[in-house]
Short mmCIF file of C-alpha atoms in Angstrom, two decimals:
data_model
loop_
_atom_site.label_atom_id
_atom_site.label_comp_id
_atom_site.label_asym_id
_atom_site.label_seq_id
_atom_site.Cartn_x
_atom_site.Cartn_y
_atom_site.Cartn_z
CA UNK A 666 0.09 -0.31 -0.04
CA UNK A 667 2.58 2.61 1.33
CA UNK A 668 4.31 1.49 -2.56
CA UNK A 669 1.83 2.38 -4.38
CA UNK A 670 0.87 6.22 -2.71
CA UNK A 671 4.47 6.59 -3.02
CA UNK A 672 4.08 5.88 -6.94
CA UNK A 673 0.92 8.54 -6.85
CA UNK A 674 3.11 11.05 -5.45
CA UNK A 675 5.30 11.02 -7.72
CA UNK A 676 3.01 11.16 -10.09
CA UNK A 677 1.92 13.94 -9.30
CA UNK A 678 4.75 16.15 -8.30
CA UNK A 679 6.58 14.49 -12.43
CA UNK A 680 2.44 16.24 -13.42
CA UNK A 681 2.57 19.92 -11.50
CA UNK A 682 5.87 21.48 -13.04
CA UNK A 683 4.16 21.27 -16.38
CA UNK A 684 1.09 23.70 -15.34
CA UNK A 685 3.10 26.19 -12.80
CA UNK A 686 5.37 27.45 -15.52
CA UNK A 687 2.23 29.13 -16.57
CA UNK A 688 1.51 30.36 -13.10
CA UNK A 689 4.51 32.99 -14.13
CA UNK A 690 2.10 34.59 -16.86
CA UNK A 691 -0.34 35.76 -14.12
CA UNK A 692 -0.05 39.03 -14.75
CA UNK A 693 -0.74 38.73 -17.83
CA UNK A 694 -3.78 35.76 -18.45
CA UNK A 695 -6.42 37.80 -18.39
CA UNK A 696 -5.02 39.85 -21.60
CA UNK A 697 -4.47 36.28 -23.08
CA UNK A 698 -7.72 35.11 -22.00
CA UNK A 699 -9.28 38.06 -23.68
CA UNK A 700 -7.33 37.00 -26.85
CA UNK A 701 -8.06 33.73 -27.54
CA UNK A 702 -12.01 35.09 -27.14
CA UNK A 703 -11.06 37.52 -30.08
CA UNK A 704 -9.55 35.21 -32.13
CA UNK A 705 -12.44 33.44 -32.75
CA UNK A 706 -14.31 36.19 -33.94
CA UNK A 707 -11.11 37.07 -36.26
CA UNK A 708 -13.29 35.77 -39.22
CA UNK A 709 -15.92 38.94 -37.83
CA UNK A 710 -13.30 41.62 -38.62
CA UNK A 711 -12.05 40.26 -41.26
CA UNK A 712 -15.14 39.99 -42.43
CA UNK A 713 -15.96 43.11 -41.71
CA UNK A 714 -12.51 44.81 -43.31
CA UNK A 715 -13.10 43.09 -46.32
CA UNK A 716 -16.95 44.30 -46.12
CA UNK A 717 -15.73 48.04 -45.85
CA UNK A 718 -13.03 47.45 -49.31
CA UNK A 719 -15.95 46.15 -51.05
CA UNK A 720 -18.06 49.10 -50.36
CA UNK A 721 -15.03 51.58 -51.87
CA UNK A 722 -14.59 48.86 -54.54
CA UNK A 723 -18.59 49.49 -55.62
CA UNK A 724 -17.38 53.92 -55.95
CA UNK A 725 -14.82 52.78 -57.46
CA UNK A 726 -16.38 51.01 -60.00
CA UNK A 727 -19.71 53.01 -60.58
CA UNK A 728 -17.38 56.04 -60.73
CA UNK A 729 -13.93 55.21 -63.32
CA UNK A 730 -13.44 58.90 -63.26
CA UNK A 731 -13.39 59.15 -59.63
CA UNK A 732 -10.71 60.24 -57.25
CA UNK A 733 -7.70 58.39 -57.53
CA UNK A 734 -7.47 58.66 -53.71
CA UNK A 735 -9.89 55.50 -53.90
CA UNK A 736 -6.63 53.49 -54.86
CA UNK A 737 -4.81 53.84 -52.07
CA UNK A 738 -8.15 53.23 -49.49
CA UNK A 739 -9.06 50.17 -50.93
CA UNK A 740 -5.07 49.58 -51.21
CA UNK A 741 -4.55 49.90 -48.16
CA UNK A 742 -7.38 47.77 -46.95
CA UNK A 743 -6.38 45.14 -48.91
CA UNK A 744 -3.08 45.80 -47.37
CA UNK A 745 -4.68 44.07 -43.89
CA UNK A 746 -6.26 41.13 -45.98
CA UNK A 747 -4.22 40.41 -48.89
CA UNK A 748 -0.84 41.38 -50.37
CA UNK A 749 -1.83 40.24 -54.03
CA UNK A 750 -4.69 42.06 -54.25
CA UNK A 751 -3.55 45.18 -52.60
CA UNK A 752 -0.15 44.58 -55.24
CA UNK A 753 -2.92 44.43 -57.28
CA UNK A 754 -5.16 47.26 -56.40
CA UNK A 755 -1.47 49.58 -55.88
CA UNK A 756 -0.76 48.80 -59.78
CA UNK A 757 -4.16 49.65 -61.19
CA UNK A 758 -3.95 53.31 -58.67
CA UNK A 759 -0.08 53.96 -60.62
CA UNK A 760 -1.43 53.81 -63.65
CA UNK A 761 -5.14 56.40 -62.26
CA UNK A 762 -2.50 58.16 -61.47
CA UNK A 763 -0.08 58.38 -64.49
CA UNK A 764 -3.31 58.86 -66.50
CA UNK A 765 -4.17 61.93 -64.75
CA UNK A 766 -0.62 63.29 -64.80
CA UNK A 767 -0.79 62.99 -60.68
CA UNK A 768 2.64 62.14 -60.15
CA UNK A 769 3.27 62.49 -56.85
CA UNK A 770 -0.09 60.45 -56.16
CA UNK A 771 1.68 57.65 -58.57
CA UNK A 772 4.90 57.69 -57.11
CA UNK A 773 3.02 57.15 -53.24
CA UNK A 774 1.41 54.04 -55.11
CA UNK A 775 4.73 52.77 -56.23
CA UNK A 776 6.41 53.15 -52.67
CA UNK A 777 3.15 51.55 -50.93
CA UNK A 778 3.14 48.40 -53.67
CA UNK A 779 6.76 48.14 -52.02
CA UNK A 780 5.22 47.33 -48.88
CA UNK A 781 3.46 44.42 -50.50
CA UNK A 782 5.64 43.07 -52.78
CA UNK A 783 7.75 42.58 -49.13
CA UNK A 784 4.84 40.99 -47.39
CA UNK A 785 4.73 38.25 -50.08
CA UNK A 786 8.91 38.12 -50.33
CA UNK A 787 9.19 39.54 -53.56
CA UNK A 788 12.14 41.56 -51.74
CA UNK A 789 14.06 42.18 -54.97
CA UNK A 790 11.19 43.39 -56.62
CA UNK A 791 10.05 45.69 -53.60
CA UNK A 792 13.37 47.46 -53.59
CA UNK A 793 13.60 47.77 -57.69
CA UNK A 794 10.06 49.84 -56.56
CA UNK A 795 12.24 51.56 -54.20
CA UNK A 796 15.23 52.29 -56.68
CA UNK A 797 13.21 53.43 -58.66
CA UNK A 798 11.83 56.17 -56.86
CA UNK A 799 15.10 57.37 -55.78
CA UNK A 800 16.24 57.83 -58.69
CA UNK A 801 13.41 59.32 -59.97
CA UNK A 802 13.37 61.51 -57.13
CA UNK A 803 11.43 61.50 -54.07
CA UNK A 804 8.75 64.53 -54.13
CA UNK A 805 8.59 66.60 -50.47
CA UNK A 806 5.19 64.76 -50.43
CA UNK A 807 6.16 61.41 -50.14
CA UNK A 808 9.52 61.26 -48.09
CA UNK A 809 8.02 60.44 -45.37
CA UNK A 810 6.34 57.52 -46.41
CA UNK A 811 9.74 56.17 -48.63
CA UNK A 812 12.02 56.63 -46.42
CA UNK A 813 9.62 54.73 -43.30
CA UNK A 814 8.60 52.16 -45.88
CA UNK A 815 12.32 51.91 -47.43
CA UNK A 816 13.20 51.32 -43.58
CA UNK A 817 10.93 48.69 -42.85
CA UNK A 818 11.49 46.50 -45.74
CA UNK A 819 15.82 46.67 -44.69
CA UNK A 820 14.75 45.70 -41.44
CA UNK A 821 12.09 43.51 -42.20
CA UNK A 822 15.32 41.14 -43.94
CA UNK A 823 17.88 42.01 -41.25
CA UNK A 824 15.37 39.95 -38.85
CA UNK A 825 14.61 37.65 -41.61
CA UNK A 826 18.81 37.06 -41.42
CA UNK A 827 18.78 37.64 -37.48
CA UNK A 828 21.87 35.71 -36.26
CA UNK A 829 23.85 35.78 -39.90
CA UNK A 830 26.80 37.46 -41.38
CA UNK A 831 23.82 38.91 -43.84
CA UNK A 832 21.44 40.70 -41.24
CA UNK A 833 24.71 43.65 -41.41
CA UNK A 834 23.74 43.90 -44.66
CA UNK A 835 20.51 45.07 -44.74
CA UNK A 836 20.53 46.74 -41.27
CA UNK A 837 22.92 49.39 -42.79
CA UNK A 838 20.76 50.44 -45.16
CA UNK A 839 17.92 50.77 -42.84
CA UNK A 840 19.66 52.46 -40.44
CA UNK A 841 20.20 55.00 -43.21
CA UNK A 842 16.38 55.14 -44.37
CA UNK A 843 15.50 55.80 -40.87
CA UNK A 844 17.90 58.32 -40.57
CA UNK A 845 16.33 60.39 -43.25
CA UNK A 846 12.75 59.85 -42.24
CA UNK A 847 13.97 61.49 -39.15
CA UNK A 848 14.98 64.65 -40.91
CA UNK A 849 10.90 63.96 -42.62
CA UNK A 850 9.22 63.87 -39.69
CA UNK A 851 7.58 66.17 -37.60
CA UNK A 852 9.99 66.94 -33.92
CA UNK A 853 8.75 65.15 -30.81
CA UNK A 854 5.65 63.41 -33.63
CA UNK A 855 4.88 59.59 -32.47
CA UNK A 856 6.50 58.57 -35.60
CA UNK A 857 9.72 60.26 -34.41
CA UNK A 858 10.16 58.81 -31.68
CA UNK A 859 9.36 55.35 -33.08
CA UNK A 860 11.83 56.06 -35.42
CA UNK A 861 14.61 57.41 -33.25
CA UNK A 862 14.09 53.73 -31.12
CA UNK A 863 14.59 52.05 -34.44
CA UNK A 864 18.04 53.84 -35.28
CA UNK A 865 18.96 53.21 -31.81
CA UNK A 866 17.81 49.66 -32.55
CA UNK A 867 20.17 49.41 -35.77
CA UNK A 868 23.30 50.98 -33.52
CA UNK A 869 23.15 47.97 -31.19
CA UNK A 870 22.15 50.86 -28.74
CA UNK A 871 19.38 48.38 -26.61
CA UNK A 872 19.18 50.67 -23.50
CA UNK A 873 18.01 52.83 -25.51
CA UNK A 874 15.84 51.68 -27.68
CA UNK A 875 13.96 49.59 -24.67
CA UNK A 876 13.76 52.56 -22.63
CA UNK A 877 12.23 55.07 -26.14
CA UNK A 878 9.39 52.28 -26.55
CA UNK A 879 8.51 52.41 -22.97
CA UNK A 880 8.15 56.49 -22.70
CA UNK A 881 5.87 55.83 -25.77
CA UNK A 882 3.71 52.78 -25.22
CA UNK A 883 2.58 54.20 -21.72
CA UNK A 884 1.94 57.41 -24.43
CA UNK A 885 0.16 55.89 -27.49
CA UNK A 886 -3.37 55.86 -28.01
CA UNK A 887 -5.04 52.50 -29.36
CA UNK A 888 -5.65 54.44 -32.37
CA UNK A 889 -2.30 55.79 -33.21
CA UNK A 890 -1.33 54.00 -36.66
CA UNK A 891 2.22 51.79 -35.78
CA UNK A 892 0.43 51.28 -31.78
CA UNK A 893 0.67 47.82 -32.79
CA UNK A 894 4.26 48.47 -34.61
CA UNK A 895 5.04 49.78 -30.74
CA UNK A 896 3.98 46.82 -28.59
CA UNK A 897 5.27 44.74 -31.14
CA UNK A 898 8.35 45.86 -30.90
CA UNK A 899 8.50 46.30 -27.45
CA UNK A 900 7.28 43.07 -26.63
CA UNK A 901 9.95 41.45 -28.99
CA UNK A 902 12.82 42.88 -26.67
CA UNK A 903 11.23 42.47 -23.18
CA UNK A 904 10.78 38.33 -24.37
CA UNK A 905 14.90 38.37 -25.31
CA UNK A 906 16.04 39.92 -21.95
CA UNK A 907 13.29 37.55 -20.25
CA UNK A 908 10.51 39.90 -18.85
CA UNK A 909 8.83 37.24 -20.19
CA UNK A 910 5.17 38.77 -18.66
CA UNK A 911 5.32 41.82 -19.29
CA UNK A 912 6.76 41.53 -23.53
CA UNK A 913 3.18 39.07 -23.47
CA UNK A 914 1.48 41.82 -22.03
CA UNK A 915 2.72 44.23 -24.68
CA UNK A 916 2.49 41.08 -27.37
CA UNK A 917 -1.13 40.50 -26.48
CA UNK A 918 -1.82 44.06 -26.71
CA UNK A 919 -0.77 44.41 -30.19
CA UNK A 920 -2.89 41.69 -31.76
CA UNK A 921 -6.02 42.60 -30.16
CA UNK A 922 -5.25 45.52 -32.09
CA UNK A 923 -4.66 43.44 -34.85
CA UNK A 924 -7.22 40.95 -34.61
CA UNK A 925 -9.49 43.79 -34.52
CA UNK A 926 -8.15 45.77 -37.42
CA UNK A 927 -8.73 42.71 -39.23
CA UNK A 928 -5.18 42.67 -39.98
CA UNK A 929 -4.20 39.95 -41.26
CA UNK A 930 0.44 40.61 -42.11
CA UNK A 931 0.83 41.58 -38.18
CA UNK A 932 3.53 40.11 -36.88
CA UNK A 933 1.90 40.19 -32.75
CA UNK A 934 0.48 37.37 -32.73
CA UNK A 935 4.14 35.53 -34.23
CA UNK A 936 6.68 36.69 -31.77
CA UNK A 937 3.53 36.06 -28.71
CA UNK A 938 2.93 32.72 -29.40
CA UNK A 939 7.55 32.35 -29.35
CA UNK A 940 7.06 34.28 -26.06
CA UNK A 941 4.78 31.62 -25.15
CA UNK A 942 6.56 28.65 -25.87
CA UNK A 943 10.39 30.17 -23.96
CA UNK A 944 7.70 30.28 -20.54
CA UNK A 945 6.18 27.10 -21.08
CA UNK A 946 2.53 27.82 -22.34
CA UNK A 947 3.33 25.11 -24.89
CA UNK A 948 -0.49 24.78 -25.69
CA UNK A 949 -1.09 28.42 -26.06
CA UNK A 950 2.07 29.31 -28.53
CA UNK A 951 0.76 26.04 -30.99
CA UNK A 952 -2.68 27.70 -31.14
CA UNK A 953 -1.36 31.49 -31.79
CA UNK A 954 1.33 29.85 -34.49
CA UNK A 955 -1.21 27.90 -35.62
CA UNK A 956 -3.00 30.49 -36.28
CA UNK A 957 -0.63 33.04 -37.31
CA UNK A 958 0.29 30.82 -40.39
CA UNK A 959 -3.32 30.26 -41.08
CA UNK A 960 -3.79 33.96 -41.32
CA UNK A 961 -0.54 34.60 -43.25
CA UNK A 962 -1.15 31.84 -45.78
CA UNK A 963 -4.72 33.40 -46.54
CA UNK A 964 -3.41 36.83 -46.16
CA UNK A 965 -0.47 36.26 -48.52
CA UNK A 966 2.19 36.99 -46.27
CA UNK A 967 4.80 34.60 -47.23
CA UNK A 968 7.75 36.27 -45.04
CA UNK A 969 5.15 36.05 -42.69
CA UNK A 970 4.62 32.33 -43.19
CA UNK A 971 8.39 31.60 -43.43
CA UNK A 972 9.03 33.45 -40.25
CA UNK A 973 5.67 31.44 -38.66
CA UNK A 974 7.23 27.98 -40.18
CA UNK A 975 10.62 28.03 -38.38
CA UNK A 976 8.96 29.13 -34.93
CA UNK A 977 6.25 26.46 -35.62
CA UNK A 978 8.56 23.38 -35.98
CA UNK A 979 10.21 23.33 -32.09
CA UNK A 980 6.94 24.01 -30.77
CA UNK A 981 4.75 21.25 -32.33
CA UNK A 982 8.14 18.79 -31.18
CA UNK A 983 7.42 20.41 -27.29
CA UNK A 984 4.14 19.91 -27.21
CA UNK A 985 4.33 16.27 -28.73
CA UNK A 986 6.67 15.69 -26.41
CA UNK A 987 4.64 17.14 -23.52
CA UNK A 988 1.26 14.83 -24.72
CA UNK A 989 3.45 11.75 -24.44
CA UNK A 990 4.99 13.05 -21.18
CA UNK A 991 1.49 13.30 -20.04
CA UNK A 992 0.08 10.76 -21.11
CA UNK A 993 2.60 8.55 -20.29
CA UNK A 994 2.00 10.24 -16.57
CA UNK A 995 -1.54 9.35 -16.64
CA UNK A 996 -1.24 6.05 -17.91
CA UNK A 997 0.98 5.66 -14.80
CA UNK A 998 -1.27 7.36 -12.63
CA UNK A 999 -4.24 4.88 -13.63
CA UNK A 1000 -2.25 2.00 -13.39
CA UNK A 1001 -1.23 2.91 -9.85
CA UNK A 1002 -4.54 4.10 -9.31
CA UNK A 1003 -5.77 0.41 -10.22
CA UNK A 1004 -3.65 -1.39 -8.20
CA UNK A 1005 -4.33 0.38 -5.48
CA UNK A 1006 -8.31 -0.14 -6.09
CA UNK A 1007 -6.90 -3.94 -6.60
CA UNK A 1008 -4.79 -3.98 -3.15
CA UNK A 1009 -7.72 -2.38 -1.82
CA UNK A 1010 -10.38 -5.10 -2.94
CA UNK A 1011 -8.02 -7.33 -2.08
CA UNK A 1012 -7.44 -5.73 2.15
CA UNK A 1013 -11.46 -5.73 1.66
CA UNK A 1014 -11.98 -9.78 0.34
CA UNK A 1015 -9.66 -10.54 2.86
CA UNK A 1016 -11.18 -8.53 5.45
CA UNK A 1017 -14.96 -9.91 4.26
CA UNK A 1018 -13.12 -13.78 4.32
CA UNK A 1019 -11.70 -12.73 8.13
CA UNK A 1020 -14.91 -11.52 9.02
CA UNK A 1021 -16.99 -14.73 7.89
CA UNK A 1022 -14.27 -17.23 9.67
CA UNK A 1023 -14.52 -15.23 12.53
CA UNK A 1024 -18.11 -15.41 12.13
CA UNK A 1025 -17.67 -19.80 11.66
CA UNK A 1026 -15.09 -19.60 14.70
CA UNK A 1027 -18.29 -18.05 16.55
CA UNK A 1028 -20.10 -20.22 15.44
CA UNK A 1029 -18.16 -23.16 16.08
CA UNK A 1030 -17.57 -22.03 19.40
CA UNK A 1031 -21.25 -21.35 19.79
CA UNK A 1032 -21.68 -24.71 18.78
CA UNK A 1033 -18.78 -26.16 21.07
CA UNK A 1034 -20.65 -24.66 24.01
CA UNK A 1035 -23.67 -26.07 23.24
CA UNK A 1036 -21.17 -29.21 23.06
CA UNK A 1037 -20.85 -28.64 26.17
CA UNK A 1038 -23.54 -28.34 27.59
CA UNK A 1039 -24.84 -31.68 26.06
CA UNK A 1040 -21.94 -33.84 26.98
CA UNK A 1041 -22.77 -32.88 30.49
CA UNK A 1042 -26.08 -33.56 29.98
CA UNK A 1043 -25.48 -37.02 28.28
CA UNK A 1044 -23.12 -37.57 30.91
CA UNK A 1045 -25.78 -36.66 33.66
CA UNK A 1046 -28.24 -38.72 31.48
CA UNK A 1047 -25.19 -41.65 31.48
CA UNK A 1048 -24.65 -41.38 35.35
CA UNK A 1049 -28.27 -41.66 35.95
CA UNK A 1050 -28.18 -44.62 33.74
CA UNK A 1051 -26.63 -46.27 35.84
CA UNK A 1052 -27.58 -45.64 39.04
CA UNK A 1053 -31.24 -46.78 37.60
CA UNK A 1054 -29.32 -50.03 36.63
CA UNK A 1055 -27.95 -50.34 39.75
CA UNK A 1056 -31.33 -49.62 41.58
CA UNK A 1057 -32.99 -52.42 39.30
CA UNK A 1058 -29.65 -54.96 40.45
CA UNK A 1059 -30.84 -54.26 43.99
CA UNK A 1060 -33.96 -54.42 43.56
CA UNK A 1061 -33.66 -58.20 41.22
CA UNK A 1062 -31.46 -59.17 43.96
CA UNK A 1063 -33.23 -58.20 47.10
CA UNK A 1064 -36.32 -60.18 45.77
CA UNK A 1065 -34.61 -63.10 44.61
CA UNK A 1066 -32.38 -63.38 47.98
CA UNK A 1067 -35.95 -62.61 49.89
CA UNK A 1068 -37.29 -65.48 47.72
CA UNK A 1069 -34.27 -68.15 48.03
CA UNK A 1070 -33.80 -67.95 44.23
CA UNK A 1071 -29.96 -67.62 44.54
CA UNK A 1072 -29.22 -69.62 40.94
CA UNK A 1073 -31.59 -67.47 39.44
CA UNK A 1074 -29.72 -64.75 40.88
CA UNK A 1075 -26.39 -66.21 39.96
CA UNK A 1076 -28.20 -67.18 35.53
CA UNK A 1077 -28.68 -63.96 35.76
CA UNK A 1078 -25.20 -62.64 36.75
CA UNK A 1079 -23.63 -65.21 34.61
CA UNK A 1080 -25.64 -64.43 31.44
CA UNK A 1081 -23.98 -60.55 31.12
CA UNK A 1082 -27.25 -59.20 30.17
CA UNK A 1083 -27.41 -56.32 32.71
CA UNK A 1084 -24.12 -55.56 31.86
CA UNK A 1085 -24.47 -55.70 27.99
CA UNK A 1086 -27.91 -53.06 28.55
CA UNK A 1087 -25.89 -51.20 30.33
CA UNK A 1088 -23.06 -50.74 27.94
CA UNK A 1089 -25.06 -50.78 24.97
CA UNK A 1090 -25.98 -47.46 26.89
CA UNK A 1091 -22.45 -46.79 27.46
CA UNK A 1092 -21.67 -46.71 23.46
CA UNK A 1093 -25.67 -44.54 22.36
CA UNK A 1094 -24.38 -41.73 25.16
CA UNK A 1095 -20.99 -41.94 24.30
CA UNK A 1096 -21.13 -41.83 20.56
CA UNK A 1097 -24.21 -38.88 20.63
CA UNK A 1098 -22.03 -37.11 23.31
CA UNK A 1099 -18.91 -37.33 21.37
CA UNK A 1100 -20.46 -36.54 17.90
CA UNK A 1101 -21.63 -33.09 19.14
CA UNK A 1102 -18.62 -32.57 20.20
CA UNK A 1103 -16.92 -33.69 16.82
CA UNK A 1104 -19.80 -33.22 14.22
CA UNK A 1105 -17.15 -34.14 11.23
CA UNK A 1106 -15.34 -36.66 13.42
CA UNK A 1107 -16.43 -39.91 11.15
CA UNK A 1108 -15.33 -38.12 7.94
CA UNK A 1109 -12.61 -36.02 9.22
CA UNK A 1110 -10.88 -39.52 10.06
CA UNK A 1111 -12.04 -41.39 7.00
CA UNK A 1112 -10.18 -38.16 5.08
CA UNK A 1113 -6.88 -38.90 6.88
CA UNK A 1114 -6.92 -43.32 5.60
CA UNK A 1115 -6.73 -44.28 2.27
CA UNK A 1116 -9.62 -43.72 -0.08
CA UNK A 1117 -10.15 -47.92 -0.68
CA UNK A 1118 -9.53 -48.59 3.33
CA UNK A 1119 -12.16 -45.86 4.64
CA UNK A 1120 -14.75 -47.11 8.31
CA UNK A 1121 -18.04 -47.74 7.32
CA UNK A 1122 -20.20 -46.84 10.15
CA UNK A 1123 -23.20 -49.20 10.45
CA UNK A 1124 -25.78 -46.20 10.80
CA UNK A 1125 -25.66 -42.14 11.03
CA UNK A 1126 -24.67 -41.23 13.67
CA UNK A 1127 -22.93 -43.73 15.53
CA UNK A 1128 -19.70 -44.56 15.92
CA UNK A 1129 -17.77 -48.59 15.09
CA UNK A 1130 -15.46 -50.15 17.63
CA UNK A 1131 -12.58 -49.56 16.26
CA UNK A 1132 -14.14 -45.40 15.49
CA UNK A 1133 -14.31 -45.31 19.21
CA UNK A 1134 -10.63 -46.47 20.55
CA UNK A 1135 -9.85 -43.66 18.23
CA UNK A 1136 -12.55 -41.80 19.67
CA UNK A 1137 -10.94 -42.08 23.39
CA UNK A 1138 -7.64 -40.80 21.57
CA UNK A 1139 -8.91 -38.15 20.96
CA UNK A 1140 -9.79 -37.26 24.06
CA UNK A 1141 -6.47 -37.70 25.52
CA UNK A 1142 -7.69 -41.03 27.27
CA UNK A 1143 -3.77 -42.58 27.52
CA UNK A 1144 -4.77 -45.06 29.40
CA UNK A 1145 -5.12 -48.42 27.61
CA UNK A 1146 -6.61 -50.68 29.64
CA UNK A 1147 -8.88 -47.69 31.05
CA UNK A 1148 -9.92 -47.58 27.33
CA UNK A 1149 -10.50 -51.27 27.58
CA UNK A 1150 -12.69 -51.82 30.38
CA UNK A 1151 -14.92 -48.68 28.99
CA UNK A 1152 -15.75 -50.16 25.79
CA UNK A 1153 -15.76 -54.08 27.38
CA UNK A 1154 -12.10 -55.37 24.99
CA UNK A 1155 -9.35 -56.77 25.74
CA UNK A 1156 -6.11 -54.23 25.97
CA UNK A 1157 -5.17 -56.53 23.00
CA UNK A 1158 -8.26 -55.46 20.74
CA UNK A 1159 -7.44 -51.80 21.72
CA UNK A 1160 -4.11 -52.27 20.23
CA UNK A 1161 -5.05 -53.90 17.15
CA UNK A 1162 -7.65 -51.44 16.28
CA UNK A 1163 -5.16 -48.33 16.69
CA UNK A 1164 -2.70 -50.51 14.45
CA UNK A 1165 -4.78 -51.62 12.19
CA UNK A 1166 -6.46 -47.92 11.42
CA UNK A 1167 -2.45 -46.13 11.12
CA UNK A 1168 -1.84 -48.91 8.75
CA UNK A 1169 -4.87 -47.79 6.34
CA UNK A 1170 -3.89 -43.93 6.87
CA UNK A 1171 -2.31 -41.70 3.94
CA UNK A 1172 0.28 -40.85 6.41
CA UNK A 1173 1.31 -43.19 8.98
CA UNK A 1174 3.80 -40.81 10.47
CA UNK A 1175 1.74 -38.05 11.95
CA UNK A 1176 -1.96 -40.50 12.14
CA UNK A 1177 -1.50 -39.90 15.43
CA UNK A 1178 -1.03 -36.42 15.12
CA UNK A 1179 -3.35 -35.69 12.07
CA UNK A 1180 -6.46 -37.12 14.64
CA UNK A 1181 -5.44 -34.58 17.66
CA UNK A 1182 -6.16 -31.74 15.00
CA UNK A 1183 -9.39 -32.71 14.44
CA UNK A 1184 -11.84 -30.29 15.92
CA UNK A 1185 -9.15 -27.91 16.39
CA UNK A 1186 -10.48 -24.48 15.81
CA UNK A 1187 -7.61 -22.20 13.55
#
């Protein structure tokens, strides 16, 4: 029993650590539960964004000569839904702008298209658009957008090649774009402060990068266009520094914003999945990365798909291993519980068996008491019978002597009729008394004898002379002469009966000891 209990404790102690790591995320658990709920409604949010895009498309088709800006609005809406559709829309917008001689807008379409090409992993084409814009000269109205897109494209590629020598080939040009962007942005604007943080990142100044993002995250409203980008960058950096709970909290806020905006191209959910994997919440990590992959495939964001695939593989492997370990432990727990149940069942059966045994012994003791009373009663009957016989013999003797019939009296004594009658009474009373004490004596003796040599009694509850000899032995009467007197036989007859029964025994050497065990309550 003790071994089973220890086994259960060991198994439970192994199971608990699986969920213990999740307690580290207690502060952000409410946000994660909120995100779980919103992810189930993500199709509603994307449908809402798609409906808005469809409304703009209807206006565009109804008035082909309408404002070119509708192409820009439609492209931006499609940008979060499907990169291919956004590219098509920005390309059409470029042609429409060129057809009306709006070079500034045409250039803006090219810059916007570069962002979507980067999402599709068509980085050479995206950079080609940027180069073409740079060669033709960036209009002042497009400077901030141009440098922002250039920075984002190069930073994205630097992240793809993180940990390799190729990273510097992208981070350095990205820093140049960020530097130009800083001069094009209003001083102390949210965008300028975000860009400054990105410059610190490119320079490897993690402390300033983190400080700028933390200050900015406390001020920006959720309506800010780059809200998700700020919190995603901050959460990603906190995750690297080991501030898991803070990282998960910020990444969850960013992911919530992306989901509610119907944006399939955000990276917050990807980074959140990685952070949760590091925190040990494998189930959520796998779920978030799976949803992110589904959204990336639906939105044509191939760059995101590559990031997710790289992150999902170790998570899936770890989750399978955890499930396997949990399954093994549950099987072990079930086996232990079954063992305990079996042990308890055996204990219950043993207790029942012991209870029945005690009940049997109790009944035997009760029968023994009854037998004792019966034996005393039979003894009294035997004594009474002898007294009656003696009185009867006295009356006959007195009568015969008074009548002078001495010869008749002598004949009665010589016939032995009275002694035979008394001995017959003794045998009957002895048999009844003895079998009352040892009711299975005849069967028990026969069980000690060879099958073909067993004793057959003349009637039920009647002993043969040889069984009476054995009965006196069982009662502990060792005096052979006394046994012979009781039974009215010679000493030699008693010896003969004893040897005869011993020779019939299955185990001759232990026969006498086996007889003494008959009727013992164990």
